[in-house]
Coordinates of C-alpha atoms in Angstrom, one line a residue:
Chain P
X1 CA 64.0 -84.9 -42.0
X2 CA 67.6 -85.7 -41.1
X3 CA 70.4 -84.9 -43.2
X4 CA 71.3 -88.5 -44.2
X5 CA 67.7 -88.9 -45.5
X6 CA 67.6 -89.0 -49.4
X7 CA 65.4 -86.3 -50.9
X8 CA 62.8 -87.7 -53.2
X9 CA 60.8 -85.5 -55.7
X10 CA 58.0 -87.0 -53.7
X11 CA 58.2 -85.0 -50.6
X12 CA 58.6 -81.6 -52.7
X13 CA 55.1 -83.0 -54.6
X14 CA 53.3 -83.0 -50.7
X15 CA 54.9 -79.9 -49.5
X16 CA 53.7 -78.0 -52.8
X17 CA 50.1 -79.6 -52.3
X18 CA 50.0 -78.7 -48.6
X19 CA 51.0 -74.9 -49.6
X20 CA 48.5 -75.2 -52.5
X21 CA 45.6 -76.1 -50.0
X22 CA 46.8 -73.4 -47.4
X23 CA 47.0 -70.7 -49.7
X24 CA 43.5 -71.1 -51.4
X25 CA 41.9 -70.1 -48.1
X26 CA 43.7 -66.5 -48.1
X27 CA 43.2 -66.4 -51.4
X28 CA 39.2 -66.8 -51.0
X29 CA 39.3 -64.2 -48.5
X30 CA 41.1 -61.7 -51.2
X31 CA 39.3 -62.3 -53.6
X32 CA 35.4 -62.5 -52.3
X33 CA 35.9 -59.2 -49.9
X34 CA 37.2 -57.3 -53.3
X35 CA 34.1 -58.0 -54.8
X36 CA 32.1 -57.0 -52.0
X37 CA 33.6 -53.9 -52.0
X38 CA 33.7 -53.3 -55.7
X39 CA 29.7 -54.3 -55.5
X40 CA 29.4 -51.6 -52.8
X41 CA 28.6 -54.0 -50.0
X42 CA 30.7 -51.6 -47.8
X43 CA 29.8 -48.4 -48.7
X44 CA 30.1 -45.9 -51.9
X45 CA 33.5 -46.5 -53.9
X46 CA 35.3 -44.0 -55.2
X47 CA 37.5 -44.0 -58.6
X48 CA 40.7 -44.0 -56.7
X49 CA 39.1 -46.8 -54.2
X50 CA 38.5 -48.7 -57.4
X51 CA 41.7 -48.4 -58.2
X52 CA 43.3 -49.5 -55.7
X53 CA 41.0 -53.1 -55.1
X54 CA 41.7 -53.4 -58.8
X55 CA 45.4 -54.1 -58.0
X56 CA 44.3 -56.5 -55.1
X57 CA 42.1 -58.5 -57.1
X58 CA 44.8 -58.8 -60.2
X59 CA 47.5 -59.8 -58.0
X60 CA 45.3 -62.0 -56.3
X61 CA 45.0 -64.0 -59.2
X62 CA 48.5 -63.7 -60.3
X63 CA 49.2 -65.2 -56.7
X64 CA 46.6 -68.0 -57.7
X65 CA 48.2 -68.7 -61.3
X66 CA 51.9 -69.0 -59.5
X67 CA 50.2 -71.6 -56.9
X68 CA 48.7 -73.1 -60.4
X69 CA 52.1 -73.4 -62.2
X70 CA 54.3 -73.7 -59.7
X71 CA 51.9 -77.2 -58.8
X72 CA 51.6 -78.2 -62.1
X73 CA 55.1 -78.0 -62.7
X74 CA 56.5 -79.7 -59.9
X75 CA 53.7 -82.4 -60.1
X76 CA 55.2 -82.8 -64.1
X77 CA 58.5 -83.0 -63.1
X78 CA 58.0 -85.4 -60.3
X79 CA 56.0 -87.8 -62.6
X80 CA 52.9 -87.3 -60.5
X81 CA 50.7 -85.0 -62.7
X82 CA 47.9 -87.2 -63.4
X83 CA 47.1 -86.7 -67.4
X84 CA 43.1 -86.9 -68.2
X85 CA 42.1 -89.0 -70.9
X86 CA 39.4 -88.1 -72.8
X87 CA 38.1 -87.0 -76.2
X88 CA 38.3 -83.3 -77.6
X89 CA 37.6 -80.9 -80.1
X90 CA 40.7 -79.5 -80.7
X91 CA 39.5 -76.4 -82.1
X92 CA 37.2 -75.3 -80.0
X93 CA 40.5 -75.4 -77.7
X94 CA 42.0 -72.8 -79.9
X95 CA 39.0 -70.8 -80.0
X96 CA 38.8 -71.0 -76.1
X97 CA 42.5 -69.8 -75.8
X98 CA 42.3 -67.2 -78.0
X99 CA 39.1 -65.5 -77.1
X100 CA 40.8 -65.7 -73.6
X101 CA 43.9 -63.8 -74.5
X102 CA 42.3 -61.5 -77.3
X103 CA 39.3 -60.0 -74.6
X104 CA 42.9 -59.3 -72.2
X105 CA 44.4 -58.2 -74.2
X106 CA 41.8 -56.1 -76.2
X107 CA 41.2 -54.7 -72.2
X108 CA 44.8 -53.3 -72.0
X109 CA 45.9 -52.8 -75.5
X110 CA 43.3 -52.5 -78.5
X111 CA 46.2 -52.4 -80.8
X112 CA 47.3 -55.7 -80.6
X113 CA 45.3 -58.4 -82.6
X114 CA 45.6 -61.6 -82.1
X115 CA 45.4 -64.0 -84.7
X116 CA 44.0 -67.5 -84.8
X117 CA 45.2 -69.9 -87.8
X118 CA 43.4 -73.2 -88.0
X119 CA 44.6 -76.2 -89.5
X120 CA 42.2 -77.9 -92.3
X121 CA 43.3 -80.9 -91.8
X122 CA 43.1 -81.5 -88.5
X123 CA 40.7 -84.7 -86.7
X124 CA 37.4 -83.2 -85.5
X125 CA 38.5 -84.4 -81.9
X126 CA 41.8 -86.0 -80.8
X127 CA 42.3 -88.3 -77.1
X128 CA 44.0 -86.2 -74.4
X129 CA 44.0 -84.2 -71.9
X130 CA 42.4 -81.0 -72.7
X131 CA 43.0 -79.0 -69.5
X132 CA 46.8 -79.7 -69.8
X133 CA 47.1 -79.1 -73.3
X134 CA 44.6 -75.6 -73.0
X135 CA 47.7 -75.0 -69.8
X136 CA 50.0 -75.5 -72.0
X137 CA 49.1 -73.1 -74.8
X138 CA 48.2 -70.8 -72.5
X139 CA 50.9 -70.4 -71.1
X140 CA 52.9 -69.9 -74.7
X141 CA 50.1 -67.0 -75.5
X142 CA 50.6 -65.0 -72.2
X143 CA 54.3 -65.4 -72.4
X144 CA 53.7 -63.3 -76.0
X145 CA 51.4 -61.1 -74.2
X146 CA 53.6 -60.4 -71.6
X147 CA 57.4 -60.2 -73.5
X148 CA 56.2 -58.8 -76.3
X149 CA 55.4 -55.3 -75.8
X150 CA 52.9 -54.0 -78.9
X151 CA 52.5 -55.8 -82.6
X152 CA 50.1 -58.4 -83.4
X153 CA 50.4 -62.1 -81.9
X154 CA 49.2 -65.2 -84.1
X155 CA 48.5 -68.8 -83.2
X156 CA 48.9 -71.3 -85.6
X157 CA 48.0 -75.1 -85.8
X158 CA 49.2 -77.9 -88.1
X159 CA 48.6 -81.9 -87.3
X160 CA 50.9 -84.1 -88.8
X161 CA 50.8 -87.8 -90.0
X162 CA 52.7 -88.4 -86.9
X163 CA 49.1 -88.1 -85.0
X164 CA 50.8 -84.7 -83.8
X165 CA 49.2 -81.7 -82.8
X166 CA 51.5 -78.7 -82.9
X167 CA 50.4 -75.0 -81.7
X168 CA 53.1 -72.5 -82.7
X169 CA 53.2 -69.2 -80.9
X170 CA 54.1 -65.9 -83.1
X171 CA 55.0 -62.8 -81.3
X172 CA 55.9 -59.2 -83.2
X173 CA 58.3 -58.4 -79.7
X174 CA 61.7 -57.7 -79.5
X175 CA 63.1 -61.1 -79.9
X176 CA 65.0 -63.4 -76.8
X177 CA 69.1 -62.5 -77.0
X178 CA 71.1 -65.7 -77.7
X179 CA 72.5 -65.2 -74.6
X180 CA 69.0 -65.7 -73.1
X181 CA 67.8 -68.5 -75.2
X182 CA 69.3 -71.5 -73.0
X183 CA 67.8 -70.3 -69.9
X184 CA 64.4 -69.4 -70.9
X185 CA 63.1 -72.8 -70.1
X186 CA 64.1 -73.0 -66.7
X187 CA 62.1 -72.0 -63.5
X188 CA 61.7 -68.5 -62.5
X189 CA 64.3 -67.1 -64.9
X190 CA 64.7 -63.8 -65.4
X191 CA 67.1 -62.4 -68.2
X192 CA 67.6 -59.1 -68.8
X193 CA 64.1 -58.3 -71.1
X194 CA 61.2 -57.1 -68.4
X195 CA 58.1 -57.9 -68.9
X196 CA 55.8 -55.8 -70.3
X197 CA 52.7 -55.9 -68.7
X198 CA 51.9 -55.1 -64.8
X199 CA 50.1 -58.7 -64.6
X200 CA 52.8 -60.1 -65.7
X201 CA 54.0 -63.8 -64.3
X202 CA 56.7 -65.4 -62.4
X203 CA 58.8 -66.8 -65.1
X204 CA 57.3 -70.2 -64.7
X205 CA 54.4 -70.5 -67.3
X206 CA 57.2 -71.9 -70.1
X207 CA 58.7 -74.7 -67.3
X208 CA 55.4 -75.6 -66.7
X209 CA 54.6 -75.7 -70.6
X210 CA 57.4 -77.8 -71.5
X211 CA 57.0 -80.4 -68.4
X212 CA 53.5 -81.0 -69.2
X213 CA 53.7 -81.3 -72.5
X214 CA 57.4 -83.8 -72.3
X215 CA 54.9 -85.7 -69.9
X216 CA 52.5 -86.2 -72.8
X217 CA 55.5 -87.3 -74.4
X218 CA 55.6 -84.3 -76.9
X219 CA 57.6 -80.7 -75.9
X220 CA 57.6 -77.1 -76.4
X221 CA 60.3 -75.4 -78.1
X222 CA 61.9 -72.2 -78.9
X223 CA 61.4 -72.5 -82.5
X224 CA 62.9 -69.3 -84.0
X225 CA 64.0 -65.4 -81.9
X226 CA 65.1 -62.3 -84.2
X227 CA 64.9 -58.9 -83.3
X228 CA 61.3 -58.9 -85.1
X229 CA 59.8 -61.5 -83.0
X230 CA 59.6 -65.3 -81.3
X231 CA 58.1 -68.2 -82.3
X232 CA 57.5 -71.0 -79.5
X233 CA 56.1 -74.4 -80.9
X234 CA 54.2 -77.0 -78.8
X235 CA 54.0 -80.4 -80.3
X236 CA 51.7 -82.3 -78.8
X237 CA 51.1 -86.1 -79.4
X238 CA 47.4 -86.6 -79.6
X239 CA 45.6 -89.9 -81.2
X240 CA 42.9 -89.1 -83.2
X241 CA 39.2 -90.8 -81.6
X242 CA 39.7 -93.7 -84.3
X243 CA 43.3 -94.7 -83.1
X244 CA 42.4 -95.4 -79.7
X245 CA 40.3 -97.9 -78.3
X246 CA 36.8 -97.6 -78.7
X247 CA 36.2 -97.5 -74.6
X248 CA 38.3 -94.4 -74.8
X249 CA 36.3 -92.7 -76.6
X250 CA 33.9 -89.8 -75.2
X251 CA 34.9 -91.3 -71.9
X252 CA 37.3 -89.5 -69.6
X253 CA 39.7 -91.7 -67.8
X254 CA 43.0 -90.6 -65.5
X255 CA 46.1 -92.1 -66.3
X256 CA 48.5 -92.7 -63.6
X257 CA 51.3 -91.1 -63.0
X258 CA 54.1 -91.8 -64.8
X259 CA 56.4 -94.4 -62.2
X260 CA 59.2 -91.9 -62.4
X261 CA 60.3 -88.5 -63.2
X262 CA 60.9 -87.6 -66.8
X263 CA 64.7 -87.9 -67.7
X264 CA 65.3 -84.6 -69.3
X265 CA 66.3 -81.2 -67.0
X266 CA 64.2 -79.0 -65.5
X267 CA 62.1 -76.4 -68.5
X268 CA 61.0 -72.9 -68.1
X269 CA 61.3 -69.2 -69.0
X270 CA 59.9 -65.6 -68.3
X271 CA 55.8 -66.9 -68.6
X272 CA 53.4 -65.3 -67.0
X273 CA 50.2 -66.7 -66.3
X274 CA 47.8 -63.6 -65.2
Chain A
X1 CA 15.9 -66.3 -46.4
X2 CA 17.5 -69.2 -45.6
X3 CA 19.3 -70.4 -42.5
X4 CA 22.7 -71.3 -43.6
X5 CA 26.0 -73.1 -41.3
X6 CA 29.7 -72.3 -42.3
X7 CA 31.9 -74.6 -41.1
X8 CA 35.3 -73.3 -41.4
X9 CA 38.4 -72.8 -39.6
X10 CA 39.6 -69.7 -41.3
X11 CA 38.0 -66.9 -39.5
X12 CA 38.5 -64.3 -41.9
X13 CA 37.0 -66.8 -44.6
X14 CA 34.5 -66.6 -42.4
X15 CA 33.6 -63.0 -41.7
X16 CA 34.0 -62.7 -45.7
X17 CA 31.4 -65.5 -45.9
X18 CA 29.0 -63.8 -43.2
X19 CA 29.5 -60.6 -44.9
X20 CA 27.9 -62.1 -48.2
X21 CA 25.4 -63.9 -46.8
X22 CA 23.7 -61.8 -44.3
X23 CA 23.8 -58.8 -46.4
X24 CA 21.9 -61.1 -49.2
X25 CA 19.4 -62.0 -46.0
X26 CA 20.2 -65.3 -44.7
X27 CA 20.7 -66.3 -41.6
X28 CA 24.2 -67.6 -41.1
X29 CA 25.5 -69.6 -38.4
X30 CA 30.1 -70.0 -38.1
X31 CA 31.3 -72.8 -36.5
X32 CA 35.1 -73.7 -36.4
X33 CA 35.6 -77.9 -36.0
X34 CA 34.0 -80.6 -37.2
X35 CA 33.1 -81.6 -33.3
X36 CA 31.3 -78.5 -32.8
X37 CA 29.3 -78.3 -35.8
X38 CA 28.5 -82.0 -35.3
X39 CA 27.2 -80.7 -31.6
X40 CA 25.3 -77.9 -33.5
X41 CA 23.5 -79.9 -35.9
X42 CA 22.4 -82.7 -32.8
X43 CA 21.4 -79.8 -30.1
X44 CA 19.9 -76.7 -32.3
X45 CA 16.3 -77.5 -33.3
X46 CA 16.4 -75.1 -36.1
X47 CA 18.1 -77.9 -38.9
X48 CA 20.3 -75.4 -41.7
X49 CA 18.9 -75.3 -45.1
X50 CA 22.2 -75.3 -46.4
X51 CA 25.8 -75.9 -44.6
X52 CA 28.9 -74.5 -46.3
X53 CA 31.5 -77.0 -45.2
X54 CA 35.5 -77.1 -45.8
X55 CA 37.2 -80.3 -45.4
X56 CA 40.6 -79.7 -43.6
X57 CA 39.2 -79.0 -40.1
X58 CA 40.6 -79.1 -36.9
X59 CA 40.5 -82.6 -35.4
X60 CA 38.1 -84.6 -37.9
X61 CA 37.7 -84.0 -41.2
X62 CA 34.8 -82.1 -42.6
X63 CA 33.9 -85.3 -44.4
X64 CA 33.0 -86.6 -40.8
X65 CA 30.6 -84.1 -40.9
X66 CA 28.9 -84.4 -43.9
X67 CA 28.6 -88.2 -43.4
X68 CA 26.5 -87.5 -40.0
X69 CA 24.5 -85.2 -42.0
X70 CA 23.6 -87.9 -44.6
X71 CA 22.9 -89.7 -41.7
X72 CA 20.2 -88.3 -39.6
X73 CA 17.2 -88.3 -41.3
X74 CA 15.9 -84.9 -39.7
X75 CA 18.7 -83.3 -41.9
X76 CA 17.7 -84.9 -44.8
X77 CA 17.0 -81.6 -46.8
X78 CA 20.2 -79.8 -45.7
X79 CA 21.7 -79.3 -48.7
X80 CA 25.8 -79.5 -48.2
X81 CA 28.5 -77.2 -50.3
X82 CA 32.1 -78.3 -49.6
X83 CA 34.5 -75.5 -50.7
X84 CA 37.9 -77.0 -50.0
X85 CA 42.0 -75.9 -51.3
X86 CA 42.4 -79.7 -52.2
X87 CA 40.5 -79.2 -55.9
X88 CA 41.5 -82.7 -56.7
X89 CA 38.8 -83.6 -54.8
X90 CA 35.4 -82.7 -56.7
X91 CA 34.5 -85.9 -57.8
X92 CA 34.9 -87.9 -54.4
X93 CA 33.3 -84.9 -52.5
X94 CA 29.9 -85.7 -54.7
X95 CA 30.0 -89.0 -55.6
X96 CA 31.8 -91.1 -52.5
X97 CA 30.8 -88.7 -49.5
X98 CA 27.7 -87.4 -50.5
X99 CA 28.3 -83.4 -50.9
X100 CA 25.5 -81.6 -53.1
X101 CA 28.4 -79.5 -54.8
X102 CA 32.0 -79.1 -54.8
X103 CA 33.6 -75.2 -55.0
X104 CA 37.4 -75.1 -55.4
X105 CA 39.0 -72.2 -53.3
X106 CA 39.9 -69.7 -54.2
X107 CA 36.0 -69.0 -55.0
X108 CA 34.8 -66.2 -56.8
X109 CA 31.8 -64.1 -55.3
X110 CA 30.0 -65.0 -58.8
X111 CA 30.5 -68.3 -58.2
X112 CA 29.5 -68.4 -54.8
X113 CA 25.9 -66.5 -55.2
X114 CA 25.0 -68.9 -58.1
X115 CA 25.7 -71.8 -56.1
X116 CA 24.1 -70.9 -53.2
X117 CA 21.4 -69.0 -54.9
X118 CA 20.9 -73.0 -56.8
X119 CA 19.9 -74.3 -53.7
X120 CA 18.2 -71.6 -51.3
X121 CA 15.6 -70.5 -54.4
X122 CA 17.4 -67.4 -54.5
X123 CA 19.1 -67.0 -58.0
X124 CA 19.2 -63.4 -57.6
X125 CA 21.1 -62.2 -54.2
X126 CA 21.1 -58.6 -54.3
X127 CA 23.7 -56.4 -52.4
X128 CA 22.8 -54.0 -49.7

């Protein structure tokens, strides 16, 4: 590429997929021989043995979740992620996510419930994607799990006339300084609060959040910090089955991406994404 | 058992593979390119029950491949798992190009045994 070239969002979209592809096959490699060896396919394993492949399978993964995000996000950003249509039980999303997060979390700390609050009200199944919105949400809950170091963490779901789906994420952690709270959207930042946990993310799981979701046209929010906890708020845009055509529903279309890149500036914040 | 092909250009994928398989009991052949594994499957009179293919091969693809293996009718029971990095490619690898099943890497070694245990009769791999 020569320096007069323009650089499009495009080429940063190929590069990322190329890496994506390249790194899987390490990855594989990683992650297959640990279980082999954890199996006993190489011989007797000892405790500290154990140990030790435990911490090259968990960062394997947290290597594969960065790939994850990192692609994600820069696909969102470029206009290029390309959204999944198709009905959902938006529940069984919720119950999904926070089985996920509760057996982690109930794995490391026993002491921290998680809560699940579901809305009455809400359709039996809304039109979306339900991988990005499960990403999304995800990403919210490990970002509690990870900042937040002890106390309970609840989920919360509320659909609005406005055929909108919001997920609000309660932690009991120390809160996000104000100085902090500008930057917590924005790739890879790092303020001065550490993360908690050792499988703790990148500080992209909240950019990623907050592109996919503006690329739904909804967003994800800071919606209130204090020393005695955060609350971050997806609102999601989701039409329930009877607002949409009837050859959308139970069918699972892909939407195009979007011609060009959102207009609002880059998310993100300290997410992990174990 | 079953006699099993990887074709795959990433040799420690490879040994990882072979490591698996053999110590489950199949027979496992490696092969790096598509044009070798193309010569394989046309010289060796011993067809492969199942051939674990990636895509992004030196010189052709590893679609190339599994359309010559769709082709010959003496390899009409070779069953054909593409495992590829490009996991936007699952529905294409089955429906267009003919693959039996579609593993995104990374794979997990639970994932992998139930696969390949679905089509060798062999739900069960046990480790040495």
């Amino acid at each position: 590429m020569t320096t007069d070239e323009p650089i499009s969002l495009e080429t940063p979209v190929r590069l990322m997929r190329k890496m994506s592809h390249d790194m899987r096959g390490p990855l594989s490699t990683l992650t297959i021989t640990s279980d082999l060896f954890m199996q006993g396919a190489y011989g007797e394993v000892t405790p500290k043995q154990a140990r030790a492949v435990d911490r090259i399978q968990r960062n394997s993964y947290r290597l594969l979740a960065l790939l994850e995000d990192l692609m994600a996000y820069v696909k969102a950003e470029a206009g290029q992620f390309a959204l999944m249509t198709e009905t959902f039980p938006p529940n069984e999303v919720l119950n999904g996510v926070q089985q996920e997060i509760a057996q982690y979390v109930a794995q490391h700390d026993s002491q921290r419930p998680v809560h699940l609050a579901l809305c009455e009200h809400i359709p039996p199944r809304l039109t979306g994607d339900p991988v990005a919105v499960r990403r999304i949400i995800l990403a919210l809950l490990w970002n509690a799990v990870a900042f937040a170091a002890s106390g309970d963490i609840w989920i919360e779901s509320c659909w609005t006339d406005a055929e909108r789906w919001t997920v609000s994420v309660r932690d009991s952690g120390p809160g996000i300084s104000p100085g902090d709270q500008p930057h917590i959207f924005e790739p890879f930042w790092r303020g001065d609060q550490r993360p908690q946990v050792p499988t703790s993310g990148f500080g992209l799981g909240l950019s990623m959040a907050r592109a996919l979701a503006r690329l739904m046209g909804g967003d994800v929010r800071l919606e209130q910090s204090s020393p005695s906890g955060s609350t971050f708020l997806a609102a999601l845009p989701l039409p329930t089955v009877s607002a949409v055509s009837p050859a959308a529903n139970g069918s699972t279309t892909s939407t195009p991406p979007a011609a060009s890149p959102p207009s609002t500036p880059p998310p993100t914040s300290p997410s992990p994404t174990p | 058992m079953s006699k099993i092909m990887i074709v795959e250009d990433d040799l420690d994928l490879c040994e990882t593979y072979t490591d698996f398989l053999e110590a489950a009991g199949h027979t496992v052949k490696v092969i790096t390119s598509s044009a070798q594994a193309i010569d394989a499957l046309i010289r060796e009179r011993n067809v492969p029950d199942l051939v674990i293919l990636d895509m992004n091969l030196p010189g052709e693809s590893g679609i190339v491949v599994l359309g010559f293996i769709r082709r010959l009718p003496r390899l009409h029971n070779t069953k054909v798992i593409i495992v590829s990095g490009y996991v936007d490619m699952a529905n294409r690898a089955i429906a267009e190009w003919g693959a039996d099943l579609f593993l995104p890497k990374p794979v997990s070694l639970e994932k992998l045994r139930t696969s390949i245990g679905t089509f060798t009769s062999q739900n069960n791999v046990v480790m040495q």
